[in-house]
N, CA, C and O atoms as a Tripos MOL2 file, in Angstrom:
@<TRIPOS>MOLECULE
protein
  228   227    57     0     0
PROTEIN
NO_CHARGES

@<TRIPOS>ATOM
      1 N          57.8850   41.0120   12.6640 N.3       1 UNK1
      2 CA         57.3860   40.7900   11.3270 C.3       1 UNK1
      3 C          57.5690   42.0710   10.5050 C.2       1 UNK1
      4 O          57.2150   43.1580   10.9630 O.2       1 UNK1
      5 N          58.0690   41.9570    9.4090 N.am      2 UNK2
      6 CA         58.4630   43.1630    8.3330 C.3       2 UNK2
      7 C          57.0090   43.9400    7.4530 C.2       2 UNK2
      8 O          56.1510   43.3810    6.7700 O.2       2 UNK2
      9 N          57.0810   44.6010    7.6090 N.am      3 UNK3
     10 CA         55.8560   45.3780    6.8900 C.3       3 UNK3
     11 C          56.4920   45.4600    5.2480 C.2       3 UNK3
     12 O          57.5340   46.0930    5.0820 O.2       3 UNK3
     13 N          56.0070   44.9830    4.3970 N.am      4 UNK4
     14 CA         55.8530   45.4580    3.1980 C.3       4 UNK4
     15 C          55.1580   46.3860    2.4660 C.2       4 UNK4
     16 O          53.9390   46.5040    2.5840 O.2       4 UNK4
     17 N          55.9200   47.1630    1.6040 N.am      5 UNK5
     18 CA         54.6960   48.5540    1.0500 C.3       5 UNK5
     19 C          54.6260   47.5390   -0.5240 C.2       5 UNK5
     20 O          55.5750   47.0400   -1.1280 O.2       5 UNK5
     21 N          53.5340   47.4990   -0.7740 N.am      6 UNK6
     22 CA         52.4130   47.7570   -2.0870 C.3       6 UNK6
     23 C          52.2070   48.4530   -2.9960 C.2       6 UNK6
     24 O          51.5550   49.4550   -2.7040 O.2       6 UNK6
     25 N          52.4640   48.3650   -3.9150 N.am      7 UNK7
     26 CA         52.2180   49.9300   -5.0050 C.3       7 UNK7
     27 C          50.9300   49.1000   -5.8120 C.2       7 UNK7
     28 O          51.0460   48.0220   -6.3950 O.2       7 UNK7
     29 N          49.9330   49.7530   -5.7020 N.am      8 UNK8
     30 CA         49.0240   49.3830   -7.1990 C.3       8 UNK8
     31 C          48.9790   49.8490   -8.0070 C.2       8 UNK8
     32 O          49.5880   50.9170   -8.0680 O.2       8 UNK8
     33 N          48.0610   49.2650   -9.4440 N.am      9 UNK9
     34 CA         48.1220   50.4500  -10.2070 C.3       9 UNK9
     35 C          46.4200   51.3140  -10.1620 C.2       9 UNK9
     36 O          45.5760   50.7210   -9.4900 O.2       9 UNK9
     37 N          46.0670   52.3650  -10.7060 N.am     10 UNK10
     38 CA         44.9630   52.7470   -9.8760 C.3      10 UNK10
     39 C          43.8990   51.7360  -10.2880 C.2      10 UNK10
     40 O          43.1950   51.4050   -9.3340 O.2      10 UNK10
     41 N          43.5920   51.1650  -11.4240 N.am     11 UNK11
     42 CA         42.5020   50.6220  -11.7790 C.3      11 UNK11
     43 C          42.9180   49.3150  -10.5400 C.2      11 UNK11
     44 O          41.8990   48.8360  -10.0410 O.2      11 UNK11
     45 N          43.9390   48.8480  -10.1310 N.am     12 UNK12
     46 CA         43.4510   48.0240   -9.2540 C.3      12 UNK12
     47 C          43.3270   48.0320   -7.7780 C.2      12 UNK12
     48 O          42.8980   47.1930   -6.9860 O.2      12 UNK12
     49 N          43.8110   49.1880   -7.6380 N.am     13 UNK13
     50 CA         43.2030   50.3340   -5.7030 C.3      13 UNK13
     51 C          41.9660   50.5240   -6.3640 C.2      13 UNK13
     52 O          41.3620   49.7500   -5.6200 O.2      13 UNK13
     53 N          40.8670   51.0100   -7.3410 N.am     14 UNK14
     54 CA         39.4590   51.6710   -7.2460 C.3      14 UNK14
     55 C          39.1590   50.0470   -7.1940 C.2      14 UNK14
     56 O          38.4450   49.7640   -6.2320 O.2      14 UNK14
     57 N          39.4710   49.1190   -7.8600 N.am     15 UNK15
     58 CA         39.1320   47.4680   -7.7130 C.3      15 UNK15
     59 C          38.7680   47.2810   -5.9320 C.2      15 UNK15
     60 O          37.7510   47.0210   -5.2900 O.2      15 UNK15
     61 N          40.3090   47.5930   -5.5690 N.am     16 UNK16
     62 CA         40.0700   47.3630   -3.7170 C.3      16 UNK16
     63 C          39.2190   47.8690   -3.4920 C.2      16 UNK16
     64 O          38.1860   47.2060   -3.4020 O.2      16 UNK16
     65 N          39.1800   49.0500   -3.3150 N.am     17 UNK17
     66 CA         38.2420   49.9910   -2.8300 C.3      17 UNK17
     67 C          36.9170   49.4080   -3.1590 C.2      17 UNK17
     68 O          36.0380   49.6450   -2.3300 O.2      17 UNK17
     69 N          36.7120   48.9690   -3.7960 N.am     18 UNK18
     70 CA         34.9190   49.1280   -4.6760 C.3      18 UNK18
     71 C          35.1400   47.8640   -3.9720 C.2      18 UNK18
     72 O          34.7600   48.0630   -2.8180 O.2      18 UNK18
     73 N          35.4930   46.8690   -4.0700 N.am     19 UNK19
     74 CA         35.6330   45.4050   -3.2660 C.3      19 UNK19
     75 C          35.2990   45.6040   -1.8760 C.2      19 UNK19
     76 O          34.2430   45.3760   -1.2860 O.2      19 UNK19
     77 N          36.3490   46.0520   -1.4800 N.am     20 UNK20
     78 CA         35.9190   46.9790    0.4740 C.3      20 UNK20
     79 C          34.3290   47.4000    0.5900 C.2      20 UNK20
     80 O          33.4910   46.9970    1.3970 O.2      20 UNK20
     81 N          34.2050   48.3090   -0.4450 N.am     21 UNK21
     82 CA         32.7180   48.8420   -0.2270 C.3      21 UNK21
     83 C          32.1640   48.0250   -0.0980 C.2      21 UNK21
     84 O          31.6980   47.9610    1.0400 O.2      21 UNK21
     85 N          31.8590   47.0750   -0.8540 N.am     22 UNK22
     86 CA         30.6880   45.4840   -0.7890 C.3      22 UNK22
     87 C          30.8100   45.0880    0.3570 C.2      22 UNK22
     88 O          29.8350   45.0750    1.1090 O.2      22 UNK22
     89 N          31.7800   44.7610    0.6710 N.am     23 UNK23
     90 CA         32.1990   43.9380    1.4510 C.3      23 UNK23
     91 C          31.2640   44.4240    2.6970 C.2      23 UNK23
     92 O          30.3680   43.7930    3.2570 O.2      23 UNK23
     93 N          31.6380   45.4440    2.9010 N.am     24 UNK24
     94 CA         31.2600   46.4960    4.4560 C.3      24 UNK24
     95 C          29.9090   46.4000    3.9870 C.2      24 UNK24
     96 O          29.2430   45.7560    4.7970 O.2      24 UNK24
     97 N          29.2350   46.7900    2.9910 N.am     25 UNK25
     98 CA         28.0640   47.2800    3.0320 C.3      25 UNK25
     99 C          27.3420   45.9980    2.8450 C.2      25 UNK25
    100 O          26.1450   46.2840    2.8530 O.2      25 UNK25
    101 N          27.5000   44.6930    2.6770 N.am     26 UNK26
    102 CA         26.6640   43.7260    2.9620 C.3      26 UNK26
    103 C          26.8010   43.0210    4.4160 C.2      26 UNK26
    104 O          26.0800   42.1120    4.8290 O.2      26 UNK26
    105 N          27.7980   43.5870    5.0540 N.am     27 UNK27
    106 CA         27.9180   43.0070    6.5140 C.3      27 UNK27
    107 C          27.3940   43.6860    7.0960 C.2      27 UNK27
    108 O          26.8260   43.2070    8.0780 O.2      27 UNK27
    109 N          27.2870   44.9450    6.8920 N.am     28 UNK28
    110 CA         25.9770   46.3570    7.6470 C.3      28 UNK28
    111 C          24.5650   45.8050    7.1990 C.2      28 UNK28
    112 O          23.7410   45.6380    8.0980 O.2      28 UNK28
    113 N          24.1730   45.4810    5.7980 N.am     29 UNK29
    114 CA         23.0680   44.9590    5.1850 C.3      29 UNK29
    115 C          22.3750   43.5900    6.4060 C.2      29 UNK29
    116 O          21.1770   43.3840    6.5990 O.2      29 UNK29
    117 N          23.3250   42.9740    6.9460 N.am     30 UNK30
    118 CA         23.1500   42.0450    7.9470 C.3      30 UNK30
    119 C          23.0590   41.8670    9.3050 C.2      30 UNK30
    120 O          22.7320   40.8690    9.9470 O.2      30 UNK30
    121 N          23.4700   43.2290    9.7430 N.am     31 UNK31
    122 CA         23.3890   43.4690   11.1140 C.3      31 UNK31
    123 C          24.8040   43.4120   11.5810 C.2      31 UNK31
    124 O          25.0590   44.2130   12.4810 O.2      31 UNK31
    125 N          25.6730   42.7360   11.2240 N.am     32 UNK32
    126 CA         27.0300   41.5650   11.3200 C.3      32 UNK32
    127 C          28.0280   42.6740   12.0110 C.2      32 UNK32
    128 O          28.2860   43.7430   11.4570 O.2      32 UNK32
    129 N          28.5780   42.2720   13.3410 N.am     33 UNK33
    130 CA         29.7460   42.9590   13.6550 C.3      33 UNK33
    131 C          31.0360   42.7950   12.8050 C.2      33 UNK33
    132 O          30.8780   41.9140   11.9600 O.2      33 UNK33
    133 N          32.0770   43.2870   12.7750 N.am     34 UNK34
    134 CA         33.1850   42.7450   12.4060 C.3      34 UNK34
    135 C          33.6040   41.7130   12.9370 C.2      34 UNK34
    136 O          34.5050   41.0960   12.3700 O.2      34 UNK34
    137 N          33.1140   41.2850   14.0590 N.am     35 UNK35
    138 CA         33.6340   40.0170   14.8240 C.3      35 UNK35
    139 C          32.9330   39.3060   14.1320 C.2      35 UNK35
    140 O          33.5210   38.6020   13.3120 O.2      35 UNK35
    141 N          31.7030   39.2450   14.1940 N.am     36 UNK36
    142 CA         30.8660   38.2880   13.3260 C.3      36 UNK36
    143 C          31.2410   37.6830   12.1810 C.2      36 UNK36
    144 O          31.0860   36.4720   12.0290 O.2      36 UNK36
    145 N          31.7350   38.4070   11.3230 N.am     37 UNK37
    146 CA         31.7940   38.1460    9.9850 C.3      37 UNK37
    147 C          33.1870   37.5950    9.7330 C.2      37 UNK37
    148 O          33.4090   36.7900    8.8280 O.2      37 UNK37
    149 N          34.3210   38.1510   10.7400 N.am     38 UNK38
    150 CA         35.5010   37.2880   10.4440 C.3      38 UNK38
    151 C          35.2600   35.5950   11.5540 C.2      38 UNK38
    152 O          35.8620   34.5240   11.4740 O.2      38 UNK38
    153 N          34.3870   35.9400   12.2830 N.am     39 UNK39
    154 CA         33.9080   34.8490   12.2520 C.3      39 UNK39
    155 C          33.3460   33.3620   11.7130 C.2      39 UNK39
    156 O          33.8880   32.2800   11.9370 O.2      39 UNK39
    157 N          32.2080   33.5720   11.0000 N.am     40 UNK40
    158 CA         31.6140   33.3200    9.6880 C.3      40 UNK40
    159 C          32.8020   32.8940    8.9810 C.2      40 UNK40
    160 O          33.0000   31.6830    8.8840 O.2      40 UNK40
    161 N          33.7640   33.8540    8.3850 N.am     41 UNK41
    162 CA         34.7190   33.4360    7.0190 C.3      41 UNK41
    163 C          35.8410   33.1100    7.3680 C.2      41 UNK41
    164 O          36.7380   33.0010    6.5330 O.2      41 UNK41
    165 N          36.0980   32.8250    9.0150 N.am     42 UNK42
    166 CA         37.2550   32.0130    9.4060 C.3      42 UNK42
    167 C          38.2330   32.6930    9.2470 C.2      42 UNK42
    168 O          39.1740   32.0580    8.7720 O.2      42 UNK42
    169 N          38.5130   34.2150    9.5340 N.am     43 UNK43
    170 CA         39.6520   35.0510    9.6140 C.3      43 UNK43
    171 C          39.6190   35.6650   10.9470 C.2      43 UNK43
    172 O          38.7390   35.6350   11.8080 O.2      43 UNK43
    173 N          40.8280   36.2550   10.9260 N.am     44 UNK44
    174 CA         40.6400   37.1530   12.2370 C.3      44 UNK44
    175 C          39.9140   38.4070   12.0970 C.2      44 UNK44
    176 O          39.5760   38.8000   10.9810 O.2      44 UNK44
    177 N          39.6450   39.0810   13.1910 N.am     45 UNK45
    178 CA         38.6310   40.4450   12.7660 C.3      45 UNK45
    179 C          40.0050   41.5760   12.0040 C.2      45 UNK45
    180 O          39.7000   42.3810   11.1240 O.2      45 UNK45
    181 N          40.9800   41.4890   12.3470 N.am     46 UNK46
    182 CA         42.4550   42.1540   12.1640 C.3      46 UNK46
    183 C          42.4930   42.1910   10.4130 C.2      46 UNK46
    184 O          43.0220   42.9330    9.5860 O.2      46 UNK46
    185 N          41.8040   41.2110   10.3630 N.am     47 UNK47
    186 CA         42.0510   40.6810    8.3860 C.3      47 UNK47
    187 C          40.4900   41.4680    8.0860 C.2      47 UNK47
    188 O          40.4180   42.3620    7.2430 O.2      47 UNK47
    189 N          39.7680   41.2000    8.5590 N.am     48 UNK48
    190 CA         38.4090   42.0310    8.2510 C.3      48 UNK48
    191 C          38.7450   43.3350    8.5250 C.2      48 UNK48
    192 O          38.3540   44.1220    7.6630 O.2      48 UNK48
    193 N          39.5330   43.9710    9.7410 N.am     49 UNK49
    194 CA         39.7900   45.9500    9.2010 C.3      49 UNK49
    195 C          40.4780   46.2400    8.1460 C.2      49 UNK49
    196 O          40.4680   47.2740    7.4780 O.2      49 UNK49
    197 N          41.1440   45.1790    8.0060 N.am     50 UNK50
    198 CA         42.1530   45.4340    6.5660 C.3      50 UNK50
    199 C          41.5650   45.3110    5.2950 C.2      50 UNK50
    200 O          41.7970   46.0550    4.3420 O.2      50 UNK50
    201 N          40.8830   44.4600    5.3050 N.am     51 UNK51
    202 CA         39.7170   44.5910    4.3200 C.3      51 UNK51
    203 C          38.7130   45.8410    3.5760 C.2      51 UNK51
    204 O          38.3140   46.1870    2.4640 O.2      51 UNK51
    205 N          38.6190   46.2420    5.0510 N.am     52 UNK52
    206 CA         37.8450   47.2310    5.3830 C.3      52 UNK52
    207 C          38.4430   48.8030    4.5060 C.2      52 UNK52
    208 O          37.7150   49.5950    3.9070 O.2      52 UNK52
    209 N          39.7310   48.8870    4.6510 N.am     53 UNK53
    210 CA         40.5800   49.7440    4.6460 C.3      53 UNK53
    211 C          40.4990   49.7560    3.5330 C.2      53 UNK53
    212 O          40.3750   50.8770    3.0400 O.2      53 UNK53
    213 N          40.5250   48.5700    2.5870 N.am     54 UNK54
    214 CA         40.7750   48.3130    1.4960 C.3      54 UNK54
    215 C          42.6590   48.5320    1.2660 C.2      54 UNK54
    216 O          43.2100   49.3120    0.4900 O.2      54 UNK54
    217 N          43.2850   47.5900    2.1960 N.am     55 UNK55
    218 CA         44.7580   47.5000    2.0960 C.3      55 UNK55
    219 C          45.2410   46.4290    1.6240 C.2      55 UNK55
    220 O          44.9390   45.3510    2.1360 O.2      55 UNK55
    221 N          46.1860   46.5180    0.4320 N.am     56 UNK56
    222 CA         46.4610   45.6470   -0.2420 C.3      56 UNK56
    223 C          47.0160   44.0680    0.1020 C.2      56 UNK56
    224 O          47.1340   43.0300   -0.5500 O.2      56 UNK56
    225 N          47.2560   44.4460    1.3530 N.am     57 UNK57
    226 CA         48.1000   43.3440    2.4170 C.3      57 UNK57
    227 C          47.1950   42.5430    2.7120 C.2      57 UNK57
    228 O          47.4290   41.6000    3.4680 O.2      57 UNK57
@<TRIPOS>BOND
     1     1     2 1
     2     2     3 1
     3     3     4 2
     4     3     5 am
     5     5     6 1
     6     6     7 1
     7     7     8 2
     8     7     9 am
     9     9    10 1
    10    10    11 1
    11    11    12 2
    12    11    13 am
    13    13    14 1
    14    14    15 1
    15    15    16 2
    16    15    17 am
    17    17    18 1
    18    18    19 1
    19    19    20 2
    20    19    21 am
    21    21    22 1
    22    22    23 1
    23    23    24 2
    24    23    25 am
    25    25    26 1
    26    26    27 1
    27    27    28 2
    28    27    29 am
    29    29    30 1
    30    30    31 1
    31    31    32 2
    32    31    33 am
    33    33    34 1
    34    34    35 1
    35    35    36 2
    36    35    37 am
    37    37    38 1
    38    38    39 1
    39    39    40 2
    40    39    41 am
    41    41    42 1
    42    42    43 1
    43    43    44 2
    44    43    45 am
    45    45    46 1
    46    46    47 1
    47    47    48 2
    48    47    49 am
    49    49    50 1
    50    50    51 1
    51    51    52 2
    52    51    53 am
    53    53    54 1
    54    54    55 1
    55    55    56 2
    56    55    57 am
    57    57    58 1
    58    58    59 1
    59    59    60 2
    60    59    61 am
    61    61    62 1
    62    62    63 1
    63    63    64 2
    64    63    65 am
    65    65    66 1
    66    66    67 1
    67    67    68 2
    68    67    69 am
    69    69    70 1
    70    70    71 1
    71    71    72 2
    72    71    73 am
    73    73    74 1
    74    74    75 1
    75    75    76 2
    76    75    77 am
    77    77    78 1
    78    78    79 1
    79    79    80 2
    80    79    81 am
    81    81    82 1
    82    82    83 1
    83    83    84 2
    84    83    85 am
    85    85    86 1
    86    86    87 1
    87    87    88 2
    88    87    89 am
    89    89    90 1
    90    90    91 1
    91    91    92 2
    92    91    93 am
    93    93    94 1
    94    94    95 1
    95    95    96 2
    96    95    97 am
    97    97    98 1
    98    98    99 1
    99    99   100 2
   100    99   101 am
   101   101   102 1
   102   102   103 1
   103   103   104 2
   104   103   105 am
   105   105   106 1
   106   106   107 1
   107   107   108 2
   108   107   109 am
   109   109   110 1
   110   110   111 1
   111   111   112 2
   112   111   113 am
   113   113   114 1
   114   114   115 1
   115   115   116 2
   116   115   117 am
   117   117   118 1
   118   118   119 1
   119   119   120 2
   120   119   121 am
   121   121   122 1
   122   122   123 1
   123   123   124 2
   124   123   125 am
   125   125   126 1
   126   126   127 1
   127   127   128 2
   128   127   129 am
   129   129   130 1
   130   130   131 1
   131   131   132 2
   132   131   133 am
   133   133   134 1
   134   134   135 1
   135   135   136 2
   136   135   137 am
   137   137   138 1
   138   138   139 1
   139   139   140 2
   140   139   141 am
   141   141   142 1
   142   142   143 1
   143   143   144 2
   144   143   145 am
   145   145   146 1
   146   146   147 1
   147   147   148 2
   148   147   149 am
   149   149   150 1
   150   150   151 1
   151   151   152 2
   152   151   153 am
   153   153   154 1
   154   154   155 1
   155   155   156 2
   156   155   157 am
   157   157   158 1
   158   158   159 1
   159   159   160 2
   160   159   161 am
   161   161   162 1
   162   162   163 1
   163   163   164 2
   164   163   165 am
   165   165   166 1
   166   166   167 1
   167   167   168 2
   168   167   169 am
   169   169   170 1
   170   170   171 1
   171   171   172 2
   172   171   173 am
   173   173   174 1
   174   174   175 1
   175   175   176 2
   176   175   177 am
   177   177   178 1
   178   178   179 1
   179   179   180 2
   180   179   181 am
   181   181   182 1
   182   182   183 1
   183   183   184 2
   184   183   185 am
   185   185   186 1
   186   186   187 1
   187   187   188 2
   188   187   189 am
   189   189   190 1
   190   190   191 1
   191   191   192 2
   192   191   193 am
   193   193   194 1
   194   194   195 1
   195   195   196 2
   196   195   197 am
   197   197   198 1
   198   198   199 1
   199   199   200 2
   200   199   201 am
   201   201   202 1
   202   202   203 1
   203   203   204 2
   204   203   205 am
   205   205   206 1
   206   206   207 1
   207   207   208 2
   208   207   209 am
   209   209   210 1
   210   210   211 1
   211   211   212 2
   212   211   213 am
   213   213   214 1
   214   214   215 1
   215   215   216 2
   216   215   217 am
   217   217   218 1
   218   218   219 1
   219   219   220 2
   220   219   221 am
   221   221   222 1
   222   222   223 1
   223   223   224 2
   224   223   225 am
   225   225   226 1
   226   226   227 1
   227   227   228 2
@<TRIPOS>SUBSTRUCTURE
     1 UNK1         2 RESIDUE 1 A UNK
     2 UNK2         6 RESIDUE 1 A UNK
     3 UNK3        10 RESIDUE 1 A UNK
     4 UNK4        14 RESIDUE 1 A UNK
     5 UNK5        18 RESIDUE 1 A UNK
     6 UNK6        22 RESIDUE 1 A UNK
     7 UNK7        26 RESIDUE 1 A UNK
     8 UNK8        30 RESIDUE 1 A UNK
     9 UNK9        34 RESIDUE 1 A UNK
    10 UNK10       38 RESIDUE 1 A UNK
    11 UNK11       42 RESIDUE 1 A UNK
    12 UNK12       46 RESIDUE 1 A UNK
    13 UNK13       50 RESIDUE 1 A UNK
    14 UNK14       54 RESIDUE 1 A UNK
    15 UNK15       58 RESIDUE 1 A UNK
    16 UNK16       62 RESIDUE 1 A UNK
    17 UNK17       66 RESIDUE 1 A UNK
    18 UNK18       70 RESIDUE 1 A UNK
    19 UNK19       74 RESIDUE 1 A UNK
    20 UNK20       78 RESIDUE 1 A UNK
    21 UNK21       82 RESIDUE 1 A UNK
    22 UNK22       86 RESIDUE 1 A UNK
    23 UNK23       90 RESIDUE 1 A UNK
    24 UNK24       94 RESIDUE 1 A UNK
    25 UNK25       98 RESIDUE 1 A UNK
    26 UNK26      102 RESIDUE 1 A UNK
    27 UNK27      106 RESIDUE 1 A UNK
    28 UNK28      110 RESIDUE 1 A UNK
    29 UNK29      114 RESIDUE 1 A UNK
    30 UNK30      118 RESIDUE 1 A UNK
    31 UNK31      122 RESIDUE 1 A UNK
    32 UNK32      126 RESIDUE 1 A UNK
    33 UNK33      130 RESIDUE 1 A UNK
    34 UNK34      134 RESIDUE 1 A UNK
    35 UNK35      138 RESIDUE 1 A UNK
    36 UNK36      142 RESIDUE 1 A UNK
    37 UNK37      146 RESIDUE 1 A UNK
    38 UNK38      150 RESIDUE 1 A UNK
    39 UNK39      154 RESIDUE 1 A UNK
    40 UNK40      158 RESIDUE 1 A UNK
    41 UNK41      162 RESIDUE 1 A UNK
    42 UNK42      166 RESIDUE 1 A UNK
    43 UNK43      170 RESIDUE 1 A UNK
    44 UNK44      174 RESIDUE 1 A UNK
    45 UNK45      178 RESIDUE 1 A UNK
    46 UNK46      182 RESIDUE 1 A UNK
    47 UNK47      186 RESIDUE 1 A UNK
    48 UNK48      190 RESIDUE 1 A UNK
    49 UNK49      194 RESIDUE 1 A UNK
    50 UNK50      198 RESIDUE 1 A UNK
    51 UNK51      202 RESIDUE 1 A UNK
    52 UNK52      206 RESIDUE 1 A UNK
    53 UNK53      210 RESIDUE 1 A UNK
    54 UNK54      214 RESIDUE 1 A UNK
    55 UNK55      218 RESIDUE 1 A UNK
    56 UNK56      222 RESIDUE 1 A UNK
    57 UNK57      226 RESIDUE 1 A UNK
């Protein structure tokens, strides 16, 4: 599988980013592993670190 690179522009990486933050900090707010939660939202946990990362992919 081919990796693609991403360019944003910044207002929409601080978007990711600030998105990521929530994200993490209401699944900590819950106790919630990463397994848990890609659980819950029917992804893999692989899509939840990426999330995490706040990577555009």
């Amino acid at each position: 599988m081919k990796t693609r690179h991403v360019t944003l522009s910044p207002q929409a990486s601080l978007s990711l980013r600030l998105f990521a933050g929530l994200i993490e900090e209401g699944r900590l707010r819950k106790g919630w592993t990463r397994d848990e939660l890609a659980e819950r939202v029917g992804v893999g946990v692989v899509t939840i670190r990426q999330i995490a990362k706040g990577s555009p992919g």
